[in-house]
């Protein structure tokens, strides 16, 4: 399979498949949800992600919607992404039309080196994430207006995997349509801003959580009989 052709066709032409949260997902796309909820839980269903089928007669759009109240001391991120190969040593651009409403945080497109969920290390505050931050292009306003957004990255010659996606950081809702992915020339400047996830805040939050867990009393083995 030629993975370089995954985004040549527009989103409207992609075959849809069932998404984990009930909305249909574009074929080839994956969804990830990491929501630190106000009730103290970590909600893997804190975001609704998939094709918005509610707007009749319009171009299909992929939406990411925070559906539960979130904590403010730890980052929550919902994103849809896919991994492509075959672009080592080239400058690439990922673009599309985006709009957002009631966004409480960052919303936009991103490009990251590596495969699969490249945002998970940021939301978990893992050591060394600042050395390999995905490039991010934000939507400038959450006013419901469709705007063109693009993110550009130089892929290292020794990096076979590139992950691209759309993210909603924090509360709110974002839509994306008419996606394109292409190789560009040196006249197109690379994006210098990272995806808008507070990885330093995530690191503090998870360090404090581990410190609190270390104070818990020893727990016995449960269900030793495996019944």
Short mmCIF file of C-alpha atoms in Angstrom, two decimals:
data_model
loop_
_atom_site.label_atom_id
_atom_site.label_comp_id
_atom_site.label_asym_id
_atom_site.label_seq_id
_atom_site.Cartn_x
_atom_site.Cartn_y
_atom_site.Cartn_z
CA UNK A 1 0.00 0.00 0.00
CA UNK A 2 1.26 3.47 -0.85
CA UNK A 3 0.83 5.33 2.43
CA UNK A 4 1.79 8.60 0.73
CA UNK A 5 -1.60 8.72 -0.99
CA UNK A 6 -3.75 8.68 2.15
CA UNK A 7 -4.68 12.37 2.03
CA UNK A 8 -4.71 13.14 -1.67
CA UNK A 9 -8.50 12.77 -1.80
CA UNK A 10 -10.74 15.21 0.13
CA UNK A 11 -12.42 14.21 3.38
CA UNK A 12 -15.82 14.16 1.65
CA UNK A 13 -14.76 11.22 -0.54
CA UNK A 14 -13.50 8.97 2.25
CA UNK A 15 -15.41 5.86 3.23
CA UNK A 16 -16.85 6.12 6.73
CA UNK A 17 -16.53 3.57 9.50
CA UNK A 18 -18.06 3.42 12.96
CA UNK A 19 -16.29 5.47 15.63
CA UNK A 20 -15.84 4.39 19.23
CA UNK A 21 -18.00 7.25 20.53
CA UNK A 22 -20.88 6.61 18.12
CA UNK A 23 -19.99 9.02 15.33
CA UNK A 24 -18.70 7.58 12.05
CA UNK A 25 -14.95 7.97 11.50
CA UNK A 26 -13.16 8.50 8.17
CA UNK A 27 -11.46 5.30 7.06
CA UNK A 28 -7.76 5.31 7.95
CA UNK A 29 -8.17 7.78 10.83
CA UNK A 30 -7.81 7.04 14.54
CA UNK A 31 -9.24 8.93 17.50
CA UNK A 32 -7.62 9.52 20.88
CA UNK A 33 -9.27 10.99 23.97
CA UNK A 34 -7.47 12.06 27.13
CA UNK A 35 -9.79 14.13 29.32
CA UNK A 36 -9.04 15.01 32.95
CA UNK A 37 -12.59 15.56 34.17
CA UNK A 38 -13.88 17.84 36.88
CA UNK A 39 -15.31 14.89 38.83
CA UNK A 40 -11.75 13.61 39.38
CA UNK A 41 -11.81 10.87 36.76
CA UNK A 42 -9.78 10.46 33.58
CA UNK A 43 -12.41 10.13 30.88
CA UNK A 44 -11.56 8.28 27.70
CA UNK A 45 -15.05 9.27 26.53
CA UNK A 46 -14.64 12.95 27.42
CA UNK A 47 -14.55 13.88 23.73
CA UNK A 48 -16.94 13.03 20.93
CA UNK A 49 -14.92 12.54 17.73
CA UNK A 50 -16.11 11.68 14.22
CA UNK A 51 -17.96 12.92 11.17
CA UNK A 52 -20.60 15.53 11.98
CA UNK A 53 -23.73 14.18 10.34
CA UNK A 54 -26.08 16.79 11.80
CA UNK A 55 -25.60 19.48 9.14
CA UNK A 56 -27.59 18.40 6.08
CA UNK A 57 -26.53 19.58 2.65
CA UNK A 58 -23.04 20.73 3.64
CA UNK A 59 -19.61 19.22 3.05
CA UNK A 60 -18.85 16.44 5.56
CA UNK A 61 -16.65 17.67 8.39
CA UNK A 62 -14.72 15.89 11.12
CA UNK A 63 -15.56 17.24 14.57
CA UNK A 64 -13.93 17.03 18.00
CA UNK A 65 -16.21 18.03 20.86
CA UNK A 66 -15.49 18.14 24.60
CA UNK A 67 -18.65 16.71 26.20
CA UNK A 68 -17.75 16.84 29.92
CA UNK A 69 -16.49 19.52 32.30
CA UNK A 70 -12.70 19.40 32.64
CA UNK A 71 -10.14 20.18 35.32
CA UNK A 72 -7.99 23.25 34.76
CA UNK A 73 -4.80 21.95 36.41
CA UNK A 74 -4.09 19.25 33.80
CA UNK A 75 -4.34 19.22 30.01
CA UNK A 76 -7.23 17.48 28.27
CA UNK A 77 -6.89 16.65 24.58
CA UNK A 78 -9.08 15.03 21.97
CA UNK A 79 -7.57 14.44 18.56
CA UNK A 80 -7.99 12.54 15.30
CA UNK A 81 -4.86 11.44 13.47
CA UNK A 82 -3.16 9.11 11.02
CA UNK A 83 0.43 8.08 10.34
CA UNK A 84 2.06 8.31 6.90
CA UNK A 85 5.41 7.13 5.56
CA UNK A 86 7.61 7.95 2.59
CA UNK A 87 8.42 11.61 3.28
CA UNK A 88 11.88 11.40 4.86
CA UNK A 89 14.03 14.39 3.92
CA UNK A 90 11.16 16.44 2.50
CA UNK A 91 9.19 19.53 3.53
CA UNK A 92 5.48 18.76 3.84
CA UNK A 93 2.31 20.74 4.44
CA UNK A 94 -0.93 19.61 6.10
CA UNK A 95 -3.83 22.02 5.54
CA UNK A 96 -7.59 22.31 5.71
CA UNK A 97 -10.55 24.47 6.60
CA UNK A 98 -11.33 24.75 10.31
CA UNK A 99 -13.92 26.43 12.48
CA UNK A 100 -14.50 26.31 16.23
CA UNK A 101 -17.04 27.37 18.83
CA UNK A 102 -16.66 27.97 22.56
CA UNK A 103 -13.08 26.72 22.48
CA UNK A 104 -11.54 26.97 25.93
CA UNK A 105 -8.06 26.12 24.73
CA UNK A 106 -5.99 25.44 21.64
CA UNK A 107 -7.58 24.03 18.48
CA UNK A 108 -5.80 23.37 15.20
CA UNK A 109 -3.73 21.08 12.98
CA UNK A 110 -0.45 19.42 13.89
CA UNK A 111 2.43 17.44 12.41
CA UNK A 112 4.62 15.25 14.60
CA UNK A 113 7.60 12.96 14.08
CA UNK A 114 7.01 9.32 14.88
CA UNK A 115 4.04 7.02 14.60
CA UNK A 116 0.61 6.67 16.18
CA UNK A 117 -0.34 8.87 19.14
CA UNK A 118 2.49 11.42 19.28
CA UNK A 119 0.45 13.69 21.59
CA UNK A 120 0.14 11.13 24.41
CA UNK A 121 3.64 11.82 25.80
CA UNK A 122 2.75 15.52 26.06
CA UNK A 123 -0.54 14.98 27.87
CA UNK A 124 1.22 12.62 30.29
CA UNK A 125 4.12 15.02 30.83
CA UNK A 126 6.70 12.39 30.00
CA UNK A 127 10.40 13.31 30.30
CA UNK A 128 12.09 14.63 27.17
CA UNK A 129 8.93 15.63 25.29
CA UNK A 130 10.24 19.17 24.78
CA UNK A 131 12.94 17.77 22.49
CA UNK A 132 10.40 16.49 19.95
CA UNK A 133 7.35 18.74 20.09
CA UNK A 134 4.89 18.39 17.17
CA UNK A 135 4.47 21.53 15.08
CA UNK A 136 1.04 23.11 15.46
CA UNK A 137 -1.02 25.70 13.58
CA UNK A 138 -3.94 27.07 15.63
CA UNK A 139 -7.27 28.36 14.46
CA UNK A 140 -7.05 32.09 15.29
CA UNK A 141 -10.59 32.49 16.66
CA UNK A 142 -13.44 30.37 17.98
CA UNK A 143 -16.18 32.35 16.29
CA UNK A 144 -17.75 29.70 14.08
CA UNK A 145 -16.15 31.03 10.87
CA UNK A 146 -14.40 28.66 8.46
CA UNK A 147 -10.73 29.57 8.01
CA UNK A 148 -7.79 28.08 6.14
CA UNK A 149 -5.14 26.61 8.45
CA UNK A 150 -1.87 24.92 7.47
CA UNK A 151 1.14 23.48 9.25
CA UNK A 152 4.51 22.84 7.58
CA UNK A 153 7.36 20.61 8.76
CA UNK A 154 10.76 19.42 7.57
CA UNK A 155 10.93 15.63 7.94
CA UNK A 156 14.43 14.43 8.93
CA UNK A 157 16.17 12.14 6.46
CA UNK A 158 16.28 9.34 9.04
CA UNK A 159 12.62 9.57 10.15
CA UNK A 160 10.30 7.11 8.35
CA UNK A 161 7.11 8.00 10.22
CA UNK A 162 5.09 11.21 10.31
CA UNK A 163 1.83 11.68 12.21
CA UNK A 164 -0.69 14.36 11.23
CA UNK A 165 -3.91 15.32 12.90
CA UNK A 166 -6.42 17.80 14.24
CA UNK A 167 -6.65 18.49 17.97
CA UNK A 168 -9.00 20.15 20.44
CA UNK A 169 -7.12 21.01 23.64
CA UNK A 170 -9.44 21.78 26.53
CA UNK A 171 -13.15 22.43 26.25
CA UNK A 172 -15.02 23.50 23.13
CA UNK A 173 -15.66 22.09 19.67
CA UNK A 174 -13.74 22.23 16.40
CA UNK A 175 -14.65 21.11 12.87
CA UNK A 176 -12.28 20.40 9.96
CA UNK A 177 -12.91 19.71 6.25
CA UNK A 178 -11.23 19.80 2.82
CA UNK A 179 -7.96 18.35 4.13
CA UNK A 180 -4.83 18.23 1.98
CA UNK A 181 -1.35 16.79 2.53
CA UNK A 182 1.46 17.58 0.09
CA UNK A 183 5.17 18.04 -0.45
CA UNK A 184 6.17 21.72 -0.75
CA UNK A 185 9.29 23.56 -1.84
CA UNK A 186 11.79 25.62 0.15
CA UNK A 187 9.84 28.80 -0.58
CA UNK A 188 7.17 27.67 1.92
CA UNK A 189 8.37 28.49 5.46
CA UNK A 190 8.14 25.77 8.12
CA UNK A 191 5.85 26.22 11.11
CA UNK A 192 7.81 27.29 14.20
CA UNK A 193 5.05 27.04 16.81
CA UNK A 194 4.37 23.80 18.70
CA UNK A 195 0.98 22.18 19.26
CA UNK A 196 -0.73 23.98 22.14
CA UNK A 197 -0.48 21.43 24.95
CA UNK A 198 0.89 22.52 28.32
CA UNK A 199 3.32 19.60 28.70
CA UNK A 200 5.10 21.31 31.60
CA UNK A 201 1.79 21.60 33.47
CA UNK A 202 1.05 17.96 32.68
CA UNK A 203 4.42 16.99 34.10
CA UNK A 204 3.67 18.83 37.35
CA UNK A 205 0.20 17.30 37.62
CA UNK A 206 1.33 13.72 37.09
CA UNK A 207 4.33 14.14 39.42
CA UNK A 208 1.98 15.33 42.18
CA UNK A 209 -0.41 12.42 41.47
CA UNK A 210 2.43 9.89 41.76
CA UNK A 211 3.61 11.49 44.99
CA UNK A 212 0.11 11.18 46.46
CA UNK A 213 -0.18 7.55 45.35
CA UNK A 214 3.13 6.78 47.07
CA UNK A 215 1.50 7.75 50.38
CA UNK A 216 -1.30 5.19 50.07
CA UNK A 217 -1.42 2.18 52.36
CA UNK A 218 -0.31 -1.21 50.96
CA UNK A 219 -3.10 -3.05 49.18
CA UNK A 220 -3.50 -6.83 49.20
CA UNK A 221 -3.90 -8.98 46.10
CA UNK A 222 -7.54 -9.14 45.06
CA UNK A 223 -9.36 -12.16 43.66
CA UNK A 224 -6.41 -14.52 44.11
CA UNK A 225 -8.64 -17.45 43.15
CA UNK A 226 -9.29 -15.84 39.72
CA UNK A 227 -13.02 -16.51 39.98
#
